[in-house]
Coordinates of C-alpha atoms and ligand atoms in Angstrom, one line a residue:
M3 CA 57.6 -17.8 -135.9
R4 CA 59.3 -16.4 -133.4
K5 CA 61.2 -13.4 -134.4
V6 CA 63.0 -10.8 -132.3
M7 CA 62.9 -7.1 -132.3
N8 CA 65.3 -5.8 -133.6
N9 CA 68.5 -5.2 -132.3
M10 CA 67.8 -8.0 -129.9
N11 CA 70.2 -10.7 -130.0
M12 CA 68.6 -13.6 -128.4
N13 CA 71.9 -13.6 -126.1
W14 CA 71.7 -10.6 -125.2
M15 CA 69.9 -10.4 -122.1
I16 CA 69.0 -6.4 -122.3
L17 CA 67.8 -4.7 -119.1
A18 CA 67.4 -1.6 -120.8
L19 CA 64.1 -1.1 -120.7
L20 CA 63.1 2.1 -122.3
A21 CA 66.1 2.7 -124.9
V22 CA 66.5 6.4 -125.8
T23 CA 68.2 6.6 -128.9
M24 CA 69.9 10.2 -129.7
T25 CA 70.0 9.9 -133.4
A26 CA 69.8 6.7 -135.5
V27 CA 67.9 3.7 -134.5
A28 CA 71.0 1.6 -134.1
Q29 CA 72.4 1.1 -130.4
Q30 CA 74.2 -0.7 -129.0
P31 CA 73.0 -3.0 -126.4
A32 CA 74.1 -1.9 -123.0
S33 CA 76.6 -4.4 -121.3
A34 CA 74.9 -7.0 -120.2
P35 CA 75.5 -10.8 -118.8
Q36 CA 77.0 -12.2 -122.0
N37 CA 75.9 -16.0 -123.1
P38 CA 73.5 -16.8 -120.7
Q39 CA 74.2 -20.2 -118.7
P40 CA 71.1 -22.3 -118.3
V41 CA 71.0 -22.1 -114.2
A42 CA 72.4 -25.6 -113.4
A43 CA 70.7 -28.1 -111.1
T44 CA 70.2 -27.3 -107.7
Q45 CA 69.2 -31.1 -106.2
P46 CA 70.0 -33.9 -108.0
E47 CA 66.2 -35.2 -107.1
Q48 CA 64.8 -32.4 -109.0
T49 CA 66.2 -33.7 -112.4
A50 CA 63.4 -36.5 -112.2
A51 CA 61.1 -33.6 -111.4
Q52 CA 61.4 -32.0 -115.2
P53 CA 57.7 -30.6 -115.4
S54 CA 56.7 -32.6 -118.4
Q55 CA 54.3 -31.7 -121.0
T56 CA 51.2 -33.5 -119.5
Q57 CA 49.4 -31.8 -117.5
S58 CA 50.3 -31.5 -113.6
G59 CA 53.2 -29.8 -113.3
Q60 CA 50.8 -29.6 -109.9
E61 CA 51.7 -33.3 -108.3
Q62 CA 55.0 -33.6 -108.8
S63 CA 56.2 -30.6 -106.3
G64 CA 59.6 -29.8 -108.1
Q65 CA 60.4 -28.4 -104.6
A66 CA 62.0 -30.7 -101.7
Q67 CA 62.1 -28.0 -99.3
S68 CA 59.9 -30.1 -97.0
N69 CA 63.1 -31.9 -96.5
L70 CA 65.3 -29.6 -95.6
A71 CA 65.7 -28.4 -92.4
P72 CA 64.3 -25.0 -91.7
P73 CA 67.1 -22.2 -92.1
A74 CA 69.0 -21.6 -88.6
T75 CA 70.2 -18.0 -89.7
M76 CA 69.8 -15.7 -91.8
D77 CA 72.4 -16.9 -94.3
Q78 CA 70.9 -19.9 -94.5
V79 CA 67.6 -18.1 -95.3
I80 CA 69.6 -16.5 -98.1
D81 CA 70.7 -19.8 -99.5
R82 CA 67.1 -21.2 -99.2
V83 CA 66.1 -17.7 -101.5
I84 CA 68.2 -18.3 -104.1
M85 CA 67.9 -21.9 -104.5
Q86 CA 64.1 -21.6 -104.5
E87 CA 65.1 -18.9 -107.2
K88 CA 66.6 -20.8 -109.5
E89 CA 64.3 -23.5 -109.2
L90 CA 61.4 -21.5 -110.4
I91 CA 63.5 -20.8 -113.6
K92 CA 63.4 -24.0 -113.6
F93 CA 60.1 -25.1 -113.0
L94 CA 59.3 -22.7 -115.9
S95 CA 61.9 -23.1 -118.6
P96 CA 59.8 -25.2 -120.4
R97 CA 57.0 -22.8 -120.6
T98 CA 56.0 -20.2 -123.4
P99 CA 53.1 -18.1 -121.0
I100 CA 51.4 -15.8 -122.8
V101 CA 52.5 -11.7 -121.5
E102 CA 50.5 -8.6 -122.1
T103 CA 51.6 -5.4 -121.9
Y104 CA 49.1 -2.1 -121.7
L105 CA 51.4 1.5 -121.4
Q106 CA 49.9 4.8 -121.3
N107 CA 51.4 7.4 -121.3
L108 CA 50.4 10.6 -119.5
T109 CA 49.9 14.1 -119.6
Q110 CA 49.0 16.7 -116.8
D111 CA 45.3 17.6 -116.3
P112 CA 45.0 20.4 -114.1
Q113 CA 41.5 18.8 -112.7
L114 CA 42.0 15.1 -113.0
G115 CA 45.8 15.1 -112.2
P116 CA 47.8 12.9 -114.6
I117 CA 45.7 11.3 -117.9
P118 CA 46.4 8.9 -120.9
Q119 CA 48.3 11.2 -123.8
N120 CA 48.1 8.0 -126.4
D121 CA 49.4 4.3 -125.5
H122 CA 50.9 1.3 -126.6
Y123 CA 49.8 -2.5 -126.0
F124 CA 52.0 -5.6 -126.7
L125 CA 50.8 -9.3 -126.8
G126 CA 52.9 -11.8 -127.2
R127 CA 54.6 -15.1 -126.3
M128 CA 57.1 -15.7 -123.8
D129 CA 59.9 -18.3 -124.1
L130 CA 61.5 -19.0 -120.7
S131 CA 63.9 -21.5 -121.5
Q132 CA 67.0 -20.1 -121.9
S133 CA 66.5 -16.4 -121.4
I134 CA 63.9 -14.2 -122.0
D135 CA 62.0 -14.2 -125.4
R136 CA 59.0 -12.7 -126.7
A137 CA 57.1 -13.1 -129.6
D138 CA 54.5 -11.2 -130.8
Y139 CA 51.1 -11.6 -132.1
L140 CA 50.5 -8.6 -133.5
K141 CA 53.6 -8.0 -135.7
G142 CA 52.1 -7.8 -139.5
K143 CA 49.0 -6.4 -138.4
D144 CA 51.1 -3.0 -137.5
E145 CA 53.4 -1.7 -139.6
G146 CA 56.7 -3.2 -138.3
M147 CA 57.5 -3.0 -134.9
E148 CA 59.7 0.1 -135.1
R149 CA 56.5 2.4 -135.5
H150 CA 54.7 1.0 -133.3
L151 CA 57.0 1.3 -130.4
L152 CA 58.8 5.1 -131.4
G153 CA 57.1 7.4 -128.8
G154 CA 59.0 10.7 -129.7
F155 CA 57.8 12.6 -127.1
T156 CA 60.6 15.7 -127.3
K157 CA 62.0 17.0 -130.2
K158 CA 65.8 16.3 -129.4
F159 CA 65.1 12.3 -128.0
K160 CA 63.1 9.4 -129.1
F161 CA 61.7 7.1 -127.0
Q162 CA 61.8 3.3 -127.6
Y163 CA 59.2 1.1 -126.0
Q164 CA 60.9 -2.4 -125.7
P165 CA 58.1 -4.9 -124.9
L166 CA 60.7 -6.9 -123.6
G167 CA 61.5 -5.0 -120.9
F168 CA 59.1 -5.1 -119.4
S169 CA 58.6 -8.7 -118.8
W170 CA 62.1 -8.6 -117.6
M171 CA 61.5 -8.3 -113.9
I172 CA 60.2 -12.0 -113.6
F173 CA 63.3 -13.1 -112.1
V174 CA 65.9 -11.1 -110.0
D175 CA 68.3 -12.0 -112.4
R176 CA 67.9 -15.3 -114.9
T177 CA 71.7 -16.0 -114.4
D178 CA 73.8 -14.1 -111.7
F179 CA 71.3 -14.5 -108.5
D180 CA 73.8 -15.9 -106.5
R181 CA 76.4 -13.7 -103.4
Q182 CA 78.9 -13.1 -106.0
H183 CA 76.5 -10.7 -107.7
Y184 CA 74.4 -9.3 -104.9
H185 CA 74.3 -7.8 -101.4
F186 CA 71.3 -9.0 -99.2
H187 CA 70.2 -6.6 -96.1
Y188 CA 67.6 -8.3 -94.1
A189 CA 64.8 -5.1 -93.8
R190 CA 61.9 -6.4 -91.5
R191 CA 58.9 -9.1 -91.7
E192 CA 55.9 -7.9 -93.1
F193 CA 52.6 -9.3 -94.1
L194 CA 51.5 -9.6 -98.0
G195 CA 47.9 -10.5 -97.9
D196 CA 47.7 -13.5 -95.9
V197 CA 51.3 -14.4 -96.1
R198 CA 54.0 -13.4 -94.0
C199 CA 57.5 -12.4 -95.6
L200 CA 60.8 -11.7 -95.1
V201 CA 62.0 -8.3 -96.4
F202 CA 65.3 -7.8 -98.0
D203 CA 67.1 -5.1 -99.9
L204 CA 68.9 -6.0 -102.7
T205 CA 71.8 -4.0 -104.3
P206 CA 74.5 -5.2 -106.5
T207 CA 78.0 -6.1 -105.4
K208 CA 81.3 -3.8 -107.0
D209 CA 82.1 -5.3 -109.3
A210 CA 78.4 -7.5 -110.6
G211 CA 78.5 -5.3 -113.9
R212 CA 75.4 -3.4 -115.8
G213 CA 72.1 -4.4 -115.4
R214 CA 71.9 -5.7 -112.2
F215 CA 68.8 -5.9 -109.3
L216 CA 68.4 -2.9 -107.4
G217 CA 65.6 -3.0 -105.1
R218 CA 63.7 -5.0 -102.8
I219 CA 62.6 -8.5 -102.7
W220 CA 59.3 -10.2 -100.4
V221 CA 60.4 -13.5 -98.9
E222 CA 57.3 -16.1 -97.8
D223 CA 58.5 -17.4 -94.5
Q224 CA 57.9 -20.9 -95.3
N225 CA 59.7 -22.5 -98.3
F226 CA 61.3 -18.8 -99.0
N227 CA 60.2 -18.3 -102.8
I228 CA 60.2 -14.8 -103.9
V229 CA 56.8 -13.3 -103.9
R230 CA 57.1 -10.1 -105.1
L231 CA 60.4 -7.6 -106.4
N232 CA 60.2 -3.9 -106.0
G233 CA 62.9 -2.2 -108.1
T234 CA 65.1 -1.5 -110.6
Y235 CA 68.3 -1.9 -112.8
A236 CA 71.7 -0.7 -111.6
R237 CA 74.1 1.4 -113.5
P238 CA 72.4 2.9 -117.1
T239 CA 74.5 3.2 -119.9
R240 CA 74.5 6.8 -121.5
N241 CA 71.5 5.3 -124.0
N242 CA 69.5 3.4 -121.8
Y243 CA 67.4 3.9 -118.9
Y244 CA 66.2 1.8 -116.8
F245 CA 62.7 2.2 -115.5
H246 CA 61.0 0.8 -112.3
M247 CA 58.9 -2.0 -111.8
D248 CA 56.5 -3.8 -109.3
S249 CA 56.6 -7.4 -110.0
W250 CA 54.0 -9.9 -107.9
R251 CA 53.8 -13.6 -108.1
L252 CA 50.9 -15.5 -107.3
N253 CA 50.9 -19.0 -105.4
L254 CA 48.9 -20.7 -107.8
V255 CA 50.6 -24.7 -108.1
P256 CA 52.0 -26.4 -104.9
G257 CA 55.4 -25.2 -104.4
Y258 CA 55.7 -22.5 -106.9
W259 CA 55.1 -18.6 -106.7
V260 CA 54.5 -17.7 -110.4
P261 CA 55.1 -14.3 -111.8
S262 CA 51.9 -12.7 -113.0
Y263 CA 51.9 -8.9 -112.5
I264 CA 54.5 -6.2 -113.7
Y265 CA 53.6 -2.6 -113.0
S266 CA 55.6 -0.1 -114.2
E267 CA 55.8 4.0 -113.8
E268 CA 57.4 6.4 -114.5
G269 CA 56.3 10.5 -114.3
D270 CA 58.2 13.8 -112.9
F271 CA 55.4 16.7 -113.3
T272 CA 56.7 18.3 -111.0
A273 CA 57.1 22.4 -112.2
G274 CA 59.5 22.9 -114.6
A275 CA 59.9 19.0 -115.5
K276 CA 59.3 19.2 -119.3
N277 CA 60.0 16.7 -122.0
K278 CA 60.2 14.0 -119.5
I279 CA 58.8 10.6 -120.0
A280 CA 55.6 9.6 -118.3
F281 CA 53.8 6.5 -118.1
K282 CA 52.1 3.8 -116.6
A283 CA 52.2 0.3 -118.0
Q284 CA 50.5 -3.4 -116.9
T285 CA 52.3 -6.4 -118.2
R286 CA 50.5 -9.2 -116.9
M287 CA 51.0 -13.4 -117.8
W288 CA 48.8 -16.0 -118.5
G289 CA 48.5 -19.0 -119.7
Y290 CA 51.8 -21.2 -118.4
N291 CA 49.3 -24.5 -118.7
L292 CA 49.2 -24.3 -122.1
K293 CA 50.5 -27.1 -124.0
T294 CA 52.8 -26.7 -126.6
A295 CA 51.1 -28.2 -129.6
T296 CA 53.9 -30.7 -131.7
P297 CA 52.5 -32.4 -134.8
N298 CA 53.0 -35.2 -132.5
D299 CA 50.2 -33.6 -130.1
E300 CA 47.7 -33.0 -132.4
L301 CA 47.9 -36.9 -133.8
T302 CA 47.7 -38.3 -130.5
N303 CA 45.4 -35.9 -129.0
I304 CA 42.1 -36.3 -131.4
R305 CA 39.0 -35.9 -129.8
V306 CA 36.6 -38.2 -129.6
D307 CA 33.7 -36.1 -127.7
S308 CA 30.5 -38.1 -128.4
V309 CA 28.7 -36.4 -131.1
K310 CA 26.0 -39.4 -130.8
D311 CA 22.9 -38.4 -132.5
S312 CA 20.4 -38.1 -129.9
T313 CA 17.0 -37.6 -132.4
P314 CA 14.7 -40.6 -131.1
T315 CA 14.6 -41.8 -135.0
A316 CA 17.5 -41.3 -137.0
Q317 CA 16.8 -39.0 -139.3
D318 CA 18.8 -37.3 -142.2
A319 CA 19.3 -33.7 -142.0
T320 CA 17.3 -31.2 -144.0
P321 CA 19.2 -28.7 -146.1
L322 CA 18.2 -25.8 -142.8
A323 CA 19.4 -28.2 -140.3
A324 CA 22.5 -29.2 -142.1
E325 CA 23.3 -25.4 -142.4
R326 CA 22.9 -25.3 -138.6
E327 CA 25.3 -27.7 -137.8
W328 CA 27.4 -26.1 -139.9
Q329 CA 27.6 -23.3 -138.3
Q330 CA 27.7 -24.7 -134.6
Q331 CA 30.7 -26.7 -136.5
A332 CA 32.7 -23.7 -137.4
E333 CA 31.9 -21.8 -134.0
D334 CA 33.2 -25.2 -131.9
N335 CA 36.4 -25.1 -133.7
V336 CA 36.9 -21.4 -133.2
V337 CA 36.0 -21.4 -129.0
E338 CA 38.2 -24.5 -129.4
R339 CA 41.6 -22.7 -131.5
L340 CA 40.9 -19.6 -129.4
E341 CA 40.7 -21.7 -126.0
R342 CA 43.9 -23.4 -126.7
A343 CA 45.7 -20.5 -127.7
G344 CA 45.1 -18.7 -124.0
L345 CA 43.0 -16.1 -125.6
L346 CA 39.4 -17.3 -124.7
A347 CA 39.2 -18.0 -120.7
P348 CA 37.9 -21.9 -120.1
A349 CA 33.7 -21.9 -120.0
G350 CA 33.2 -20.5 -116.3
D351 CA 31.1 -17.7 -113.9
V352 CA 31.5 -14.8 -115.3
D353 CA 29.9 -15.9 -118.7
K354 CA 27.1 -16.7 -116.4
I355 CA 26.6 -13.5 -115.2
L356 CA 26.9 -12.5 -119.3
Q357 CA 24.8 -15.1 -119.6
T358 CA 21.9 -13.9 -117.7
V359 CA 22.0 -10.6 -119.0
V360 CA 21.5 -12.2 -122.4
N361 CA 18.8 -14.2 -121.4
N362 CA 16.7 -11.4 -119.9
L363 CA 16.8 -9.5 -122.7
E364 CA 15.9 -12.8 -125.1
I365 CA 13.0 -13.5 -122.7
T366 CA 11.2 -9.5 -122.5
N367 CA 12.1 -9.6 -126.6
N368 CA 10.5 -12.8 -127.0
I369 CA 13.7 -14.4 -129.1
D370 CA 13.6 -18.0 -129.2
L371 CA 16.7 -19.3 -131.1
P372 CA 16.9 -22.7 -132.8
R373 CA 20.8 -23.2 -130.4
P374 CA 21.3 -21.8 -127.3
V375 CA 23.3 -18.1 -127.0
R376 CA 26.6 -18.8 -125.3
T377 CA 29.1 -16.0 -123.7
R378 CA 32.9 -16.3 -123.3
V379 CA 35.5 -14.0 -122.1
L380 CA 38.3 -13.4 -124.3
T381 CA 41.4 -12.9 -121.3
T382 CA 43.3 -10.0 -123.6
S383 CA 42.4 -6.1 -122.3
P384 CA 41.7 -4.1 -125.7
L385 CA 38.0 -3.8 -125.2
E386 CA 36.1 -5.5 -128.2
T387 CA 33.4 -8.0 -128.7
F388 CA 32.7 -10.2 -131.3
S389 CA 30.5 -13.4 -132.3
V390 CA 31.0 -16.8 -134.2
G391 CA 28.0 -18.9 -134.8
N392 CA 25.7 -18.2 -131.4
T393 CA 28.4 -17.0 -129.3
I394 CA 28.9 -14.0 -128.1
V395 CA 33.0 -13.4 -127.0
V396 CA 33.5 -10.0 -124.7
S397 CA 36.7 -8.9 -123.4
R398 CA 38.0 -9.2 -120.1
G399 CA 39.1 -4.9 -120.4
L400 CA 35.8 -4.4 -122.0
I401 CA 34.2 -5.7 -119.0
D402 CA 36.5 -4.2 -116.5
V403 CA 35.8 -0.4 -117.1
L404 CA 31.7 -1.2 -117.9
P405 CA 30.3 0.7 -114.8
D406 CA 27.0 -1.5 -114.4
E407 CA 24.7 -3.9 -115.6
G408 CA 22.9 -1.3 -117.9
S409 CA 26.0 -0.8 -119.4
L410 CA 27.0 -4.7 -119.7
A411 CA 23.2 -5.2 -121.2
M412 CA 24.6 -2.8 -124.2
V413 CA 27.6 -4.3 -124.7
L414 CA 25.8 -8.2 -125.7
S415 CA 22.5 -6.6 -126.8
H416 CA 24.6 -5.4 -130.1
E417 CA 26.3 -9.1 -130.5
L418 CA 23.2 -10.5 -129.5
A419 CA 21.6 -8.4 -132.5
H420 CA 23.9 -9.8 -135.0
I421 CA 22.8 -13.3 -133.9
V422 CA 19.2 -12.2 -134.0
L423 CA 19.5 -10.8 -138.1
G424 CA 21.2 -13.7 -138.9
H425 CA 24.4 -11.8 -139.7
N426 CA 26.5 -14.9 -139.3
L427 CA 30.4 -14.8 -139.4
G428 CA 32.7 -17.3 -139.6
S429 CA 31.5 -20.4 -141.3
Q430 CA 34.7 -20.7 -143.0
Y431 CA 35.9 -22.2 -139.9
A432 CA 34.3 -25.7 -140.6
F433 CA 36.7 -26.3 -142.3
N434 CA 39.2 -28.0 -139.5
D435 CA 42.6 -27.0 -142.0
R436 CA 41.2 -23.6 -141.1
M437 CA 42.2 -23.9 -137.5
L438 CA 45.8 -25.3 -138.2
F439 CA 47.7 -23.0 -137.2
S440 CA 50.2 -21.7 -134.7
D441 CA 49.3 -19.3 -131.6
E442 CA 51.3 -16.2 -132.8
V443 CA 49.2 -16.3 -136.2
T444 CA 45.9 -16.1 -134.5
Y445 CA 44.9 -12.5 -135.1
Q446 CA 45.9 -12.8 -139.1
N447 CA 44.3 -16.3 -139.6
L448 CA 40.6 -15.6 -137.6
G449 CA 38.2 -12.3 -137.9
F450 CA 35.0 -11.5 -137.4
K451 CA 34.4 -8.2 -139.1
H452 CA 30.9 -7.5 -140.2
I453 CA 29.7 -4.8 -143.0
P454 CA 29.1 -1.4 -141.8
E455 CA 25.4 -2.2 -143.0
E456 CA 25.0 -4.8 -140.6
E457 CA 27.0 -2.9 -137.6
T458 CA 24.3 -0.2 -138.0
A459 CA 21.7 -2.7 -137.9
A460 CA 22.4 -4.5 -135.2
D461 CA 23.2 -0.7 -133.6
K462 CA 19.0 -0.6 -134.0
K463 CA 18.0 -4.0 -133.5
A464 CA 19.7 -3.8 -130.2
I465 CA 18.9 -0.5 -128.8
E466 CA 15.1 -1.6 -129.5
M467 CA 15.8 -4.8 -127.7
L468 CA 17.3 -3.1 -124.7
K469 CA 13.9 -0.7 -124.4
A470 CA 11.8 -3.5 -124.2
S471 CA 13.9 -5.1 -121.8
P472 CA 14.9 -4.6 -118.3
Y473 CA 17.4 -2.3 -118.5
A474 CA 14.9 -0.2 -120.2
Q475 CA 15.5 2.3 -116.9
K476 CA 19.2 2.1 -116.8
L477 CA 20.6 3.3 -120.3
D478 CA 21.2 6.3 -118.6
S479 CA 24.4 5.2 -117.4
A480 CA 25.0 2.8 -121.1
G481 CA 25.1 6.1 -122.0
L482 CA 26.8 8.0 -120.1
F483 CA 29.7 4.9 -120.7
I484 CA 29.8 6.1 -124.1
R485 CA 30.1 9.4 -123.1
A486 CA 33.0 8.9 -121.9
L487 CA 34.4 6.7 -123.8
Q488 CA 34.3 9.7 -126.8
V489 CA 35.8 11.3 -124.1
R490 CA 38.9 9.3 -124.0
A491 CA 39.0 7.9 -127.0
P492 CA 41.3 9.9 -129.3
Q493 CA 44.3 8.8 -126.5
L494 CA 43.6 5.5 -126.2
S495 CA 43.8 4.4 -129.7
A496 CA 45.8 0.9 -128.5
L497 CA 42.9 0.0 -125.9
L498 CA 40.3 0.2 -128.6
Q499 CA 42.0 -1.4 -131.3
A500 CA 40.1 -4.9 -132.4
H501 CA 42.1 -7.5 -133.1
L502 CA 39.2 -10.2 -133.6
G503 CA 36.0 -8.3 -134.0
N504 CA 34.5 -4.6 -134.9
N505 CA 36.2 -1.5 -134.1
I506 CA 34.1 0.3 -131.3
T507 CA 35.2 3.3 -132.3
E508 CA 36.5 4.5 -135.8
N509 CA 38.7 7.9 -136.1
G510 CA 38.8 8.4 -132.2
M511 CA 34.4 8.5 -132.6
V512 CA 32.7 5.9 -131.0
T513 CA 30.6 4.1 -133.2
R514 CA 29.1 1.6 -132.0
M515 CA 25.5 1.7 -129.6
A516 CA 26.8 5.9 -129.7
A517 CA 22.8 7.1 -130.0
L518 CA 22.5 5.9 -126.5
A519 CA 25.1 8.8 -125.7
T520 CA 22.5 11.6 -127.2
S521 CA 20.1 10.6 -123.9
A522 CA 22.4 10.3 -121.2
P523 CA 23.3 13.4 -118.7
A524 CA 25.9 15.1 -119.0
L525 CA 29.5 13.9 -118.2
D526 CA 30.9 15.6 -115.0
W527 CA 33.7 14.6 -113.6
N528 CA 33.0 16.7 -110.0
K529 CA 29.5 14.6 -109.4
L530 CA 31.4 11.8 -107.3
D531 CA 28.9 9.3 -107.5
Q532 CA 28.7 9.6 -110.8
I533 CA 31.1 6.9 -112.5
A534 CA 30.4 6.6 -116.1
A535 CA 33.7 4.3 -116.1
L536 CA 36.2 2.1 -113.6
P537 CA 39.9 1.6 -114.6
L538 CA 41.2 -1.2 -116.1
G539 CA 41.6 -4.5 -113.8
A540 CA 38.3 -3.0 -111.8
R541 CA 35.9 -6.4 -112.5
V542 CA 37.7 -9.5 -114.1
K543 CA 40.5 -11.5 -112.2
L544 CA 42.4 -14.0 -114.5
N545 CA 44.3 -16.6 -113.3
P546 CA 47.5 -16.5 -115.0
W547 CA 48.1 -20.8 -114.7
D548 CA 44.5 -22.2 -116.4
D549 CA 43.1 -18.8 -117.5
K550 CA 40.4 -19.1 -115.4
V551 CA 38.4 -15.7 -115.2
E552 CA 36.4 -15.1 -111.8
I553 CA 34.8 -11.5 -110.7
V554 CA 37.3 -9.6 -108.4
K555 CA 35.8 -9.6 -104.8
A556 CA 36.9 -6.4 -103.6
Q557 CA 35.0 -3.6 -100.9
P558 CA 34.1 -0.6 -102.5
V559 CA 36.8 2.1 -102.1
A560 CA 34.9 5.6 -101.8
I561 CA 36.0 7.9 -104.1
T562 CA 37.3 11.5 -102.7
S563 CA 37.7 13.5 -105.5
A564 CA 37.0 13.6 -109.4
R565 CA 41.2 11.5 -109.6
D566 CA 39.8 8.4 -108.0
K567 CA 37.4 8.2 -111.0
M568 CA 40.4 6.7 -113.3
P569 CA 38.1 5.9 -116.2
F570 CA 40.2 3.2 -118.6
E571 CA 43.2 3.8 -116.8
V572 CA 46.3 1.7 -115.8
T573 CA 46.8 1.4 -112.0
P574 CA 49.5 -0.6 -109.8
F575 CA 48.6 -4.0 -109.0
Y576 CA 47.8 -4.7 -105.1
P577 CA 46.6 -8.7 -105.2
R578 CA 45.5 -10.3 -101.9
L579 CA 48.3 -12.7 -102.0
S580 CA 47.8 -16.5 -100.2
R581 CA 49.2 -19.8 -100.1
F582 CA 47.9 -22.4 -102.6
S583 CA 45.0 -24.3 -101.1
T584 CA 42.8 -27.2 -103.2
A585 CA 40.2 -26.0 -101.4
S586 CA 40.4 -22.7 -102.3
A587 CA 40.9 -23.2 -105.7
S588 CA 38.3 -25.3 -105.4
A589 CA 35.8 -22.9 -104.1
A590 CA 37.1 -20.8 -107.2
T591 CA 35.5 -22.3 -109.3
T592 CA 32.0 -23.0 -107.5
T593 CA 31.6 -19.7 -105.8
A594 CA 28.5 -18.2 -107.3
A595 CA 29.8 -14.8 -108.2
L596 CA 27.4 -12.3 -107.1
P597 CA 29.8 -9.0 -107.7
T598 CA 29.6 -6.0 -106.3
A599 CA 31.3 -3.1 -107.7
A600 CA 34.8 -3.3 -107.6
T601 CA 36.6 0.5 -106.9
T602 CA 33.9 2.4 -106.6
A603 CA 31.1 3.6 -103.6
D604 CA 28.7 3.7 -106.0
A605 CA 26.0 1.8 -105.1
N606 CA 24.3 0.9 -108.5
A607 CA 27.9 0.4 -110.1
S608 CA 27.1 -3.3 -109.5
L609 CA 27.3 -5.6 -112.1
S610 CA 25.0 -8.5 -110.5
P611 CA 22.6 -9.5 -112.8
T612 CA 18.7 -8.9 -112.4
N613 CA 16.8 -12.2 -112.6
Ligands
LIG707 ZN1 28.7 -5.5 -134.6

């Protein structure tokens, strides 16, 4: 089910990132390299190292750099950089990572600086085999890509965001990264995190053609992999406009630095700069290690997890027991299917934090459920929650923006209330045929929306539970969060569009747990110790290779003005780069994550659960 966006020819390696269409939609692509050729293998022995579908691309480091003599001259370094980049392109070509772009158009606020005016969200899979294609997950839900993409900032121009454009800078140049097309100018050495880098400025050669990379690359100085790219593409046409990008890679597998984050920004708020576009966008990639399901896989990988009956004497199920078994089966099916689609993070440390909060609510409310409540993290940015059976799912983006544990308890209490009240959803997914769909149509095939009556009942029950819990004293911050969300909701419809669960707002008004806002203190941007909501990315770090999530470990940075608060906003990425090590990889999964406030100076803004 691959459909590429309108006007998009497979062979057309579009570099035009923001197409400014003067009149009609019809528009010819900027001239760009035609008929991209598969990149030639640079080393004969690499053919054997073609990453197989079976799990470990890890072991078979496709790069034989260790066998190569260290480069002696800068020219030799450049040759190695080019070789390694081609090696990466080859390594990633069988993979179809998930790519998510979240964009906020900006408007100038006298007090807060640039704030969101409206937003756009794209989620898809990238096919890195021949060129770079995106298949969008959200198609069918919106009335066509076209309407979804049109920004319409000025009367004169129509701006059209092309989601593919945001992911272009995962490579320098998919087809022609060589000395015929680029000049390399060595700039200096510089550390990015723990990694010492050589910095080069790249300019296209005179005859390189349109759409060539123009900017700076950072190359780690052991194996000469590019770890960061920053710049734009050169020589736009009249109708096409290339915007600027900052693209980061992480060393998540031995020998390879995997494209992970791309930040894009354009903006001009100088006096008189009217009708100019201004936006910030984050693109994240993950799911590199997701298996591409083939019909063959489905037959060979039948799971034979033990389902032994552990009851002392073999018994038949009572009707109620059968009902519960059935719900468990549906729950397991959905969790497994979402994980396989890269939409649910594997069980991990963040779940433990959520779990602790749920336990606190259960214990203080004497809730004793026949099956334990589990918690999982949805890997996507839009703010949403849902539950299926006894599993509560919270999105990465929602955890990101929560200011403290009290607001986390608020979020979880609503879903816990559904479970306590027996609002079971999803039992239809106990039928396994309902799990057989392609990843791209996950959102059309799964859904966990309650009727309004159940939503109201869950809110009421949740507030009861919160008031009887250790969080009773912390509901001010939860209410403040609702207030902040209410202020921004009309501008953030894409971030607030739930894809699997119920929306937390309706028509720009917060509906979920809205009663808490009434008793909360007034929102005051100038009060620097009042942190109502955090920027996106403040809490949760998603591993692009294996989809694991962990809590961001960062030193709090003091807030010095109202502009530093940036609630629900998009910011640049600045990951701390480090080299792959098995030690750090396993440490990351075993650390008992006791999170601290990620970006705020507020000591209260800690997510650590009260035990
Ligand atoms: Zn609900």
